[in-house]
mmCIF file of C-alpha atoms in Angstrom:
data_model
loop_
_atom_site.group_PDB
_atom_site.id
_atom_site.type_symbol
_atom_site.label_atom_id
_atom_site.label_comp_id
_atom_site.label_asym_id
_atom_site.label_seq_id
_atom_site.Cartn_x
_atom_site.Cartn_y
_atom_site.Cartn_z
ATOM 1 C CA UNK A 2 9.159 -35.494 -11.336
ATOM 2 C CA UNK A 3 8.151 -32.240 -12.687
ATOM 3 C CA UNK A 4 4.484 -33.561 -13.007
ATOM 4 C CA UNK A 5 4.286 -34.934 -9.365
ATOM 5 C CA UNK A 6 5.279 -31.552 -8.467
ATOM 6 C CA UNK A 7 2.429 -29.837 -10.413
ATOM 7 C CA UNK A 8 0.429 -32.688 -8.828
ATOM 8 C CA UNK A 9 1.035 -31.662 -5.486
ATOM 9 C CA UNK A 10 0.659 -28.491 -5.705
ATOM 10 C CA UNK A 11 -2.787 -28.686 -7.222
ATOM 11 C CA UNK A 12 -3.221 -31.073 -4.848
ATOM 12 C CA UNK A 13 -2.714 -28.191 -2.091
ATOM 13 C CA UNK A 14 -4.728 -26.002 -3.914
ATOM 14 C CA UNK A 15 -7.706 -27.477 -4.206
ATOM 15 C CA UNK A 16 -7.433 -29.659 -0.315
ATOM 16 C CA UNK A 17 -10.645 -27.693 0.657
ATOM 17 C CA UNK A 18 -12.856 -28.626 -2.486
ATOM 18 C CA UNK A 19 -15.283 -31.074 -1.324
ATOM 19 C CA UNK A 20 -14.544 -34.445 -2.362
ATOM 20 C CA UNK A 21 -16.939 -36.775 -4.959
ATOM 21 C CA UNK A 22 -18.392 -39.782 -2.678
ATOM 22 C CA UNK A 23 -16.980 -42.300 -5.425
ATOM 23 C CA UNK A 24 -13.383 -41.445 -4.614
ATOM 24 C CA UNK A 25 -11.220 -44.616 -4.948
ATOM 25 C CA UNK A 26 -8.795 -44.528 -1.489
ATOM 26 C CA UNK A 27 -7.827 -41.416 -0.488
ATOM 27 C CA UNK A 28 -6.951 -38.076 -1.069
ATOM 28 C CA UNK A 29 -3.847 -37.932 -2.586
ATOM 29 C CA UNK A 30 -3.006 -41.944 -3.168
ATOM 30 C CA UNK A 31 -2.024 -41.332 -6.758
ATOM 31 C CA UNK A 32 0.829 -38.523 -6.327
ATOM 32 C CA UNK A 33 1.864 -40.776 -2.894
ATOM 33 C CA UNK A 34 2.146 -44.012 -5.439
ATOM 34 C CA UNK A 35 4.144 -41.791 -8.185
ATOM 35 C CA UNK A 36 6.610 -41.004 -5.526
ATOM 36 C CA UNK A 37 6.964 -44.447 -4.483
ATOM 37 C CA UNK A 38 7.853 -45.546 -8.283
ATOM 38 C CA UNK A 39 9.472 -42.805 -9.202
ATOM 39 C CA UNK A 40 11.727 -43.478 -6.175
ATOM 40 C CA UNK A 41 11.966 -47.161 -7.093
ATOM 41 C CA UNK A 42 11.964 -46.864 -10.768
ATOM 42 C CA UNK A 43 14.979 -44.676 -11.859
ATOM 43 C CA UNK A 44 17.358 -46.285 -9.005
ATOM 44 C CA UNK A 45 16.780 -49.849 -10.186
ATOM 45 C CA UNK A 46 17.143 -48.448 -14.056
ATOM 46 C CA UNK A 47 20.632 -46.763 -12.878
ATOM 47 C CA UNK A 48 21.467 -50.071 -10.960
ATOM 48 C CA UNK A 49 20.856 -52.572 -13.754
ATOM 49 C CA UNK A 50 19.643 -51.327 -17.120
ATOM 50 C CA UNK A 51 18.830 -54.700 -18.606
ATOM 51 C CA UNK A 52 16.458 -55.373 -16.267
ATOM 52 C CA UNK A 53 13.029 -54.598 -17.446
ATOM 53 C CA UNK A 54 11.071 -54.389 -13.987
ATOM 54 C CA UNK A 55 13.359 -50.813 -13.975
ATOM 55 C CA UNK A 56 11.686 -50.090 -17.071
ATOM 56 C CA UNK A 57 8.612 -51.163 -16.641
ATOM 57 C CA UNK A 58 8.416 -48.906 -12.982
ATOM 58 C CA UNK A 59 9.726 -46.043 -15.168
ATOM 59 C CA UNK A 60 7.260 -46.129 -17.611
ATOM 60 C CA UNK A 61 4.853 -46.502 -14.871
ATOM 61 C CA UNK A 62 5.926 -43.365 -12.596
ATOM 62 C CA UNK A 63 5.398 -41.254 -15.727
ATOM 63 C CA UNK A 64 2.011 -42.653 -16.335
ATOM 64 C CA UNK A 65 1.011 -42.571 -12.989
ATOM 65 C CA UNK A 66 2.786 -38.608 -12.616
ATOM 66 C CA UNK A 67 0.709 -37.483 -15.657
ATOM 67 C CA UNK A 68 -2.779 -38.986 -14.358
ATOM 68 C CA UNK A 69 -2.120 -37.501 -11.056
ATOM 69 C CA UNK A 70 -1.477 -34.240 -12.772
ATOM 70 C CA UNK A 71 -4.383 -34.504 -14.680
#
């Protein structure tokens, strides 16, 4: 979570910095989709922990919160 954060706010800080024109989707879509799994992730983890889709959205959240950071 603490990456999405620093995502964000570098996201804020650089909002008027002209955009490359080979941009997949927009502005944004990566912190919006860390978010999403990190919302979905953790609560089915906590829910069942033998289930590996909980896991596997986990592991994905961080991934995704670390490229969006970087």
């Amino acid at each position: 979570m603490l990456l999405i954060v620093g995502a964000v706010l570098f996201l804020i800080l650089s909002w008027s910095a002209p955009s490359p024109g080979d941009q997949f989707g927009f502005r944004g879509y990566d912190v919006l989709l860390a978010v999403s799994m990190v919302a979905v992730g953790p609560l089915l983890l906590f829910r069942r922990p033998d289930n590996p889709i909980g896991w596997l959205m986990t592991a994905a959240a961080v991934s995704t919160g670390f490229q969006a950071f970087t």
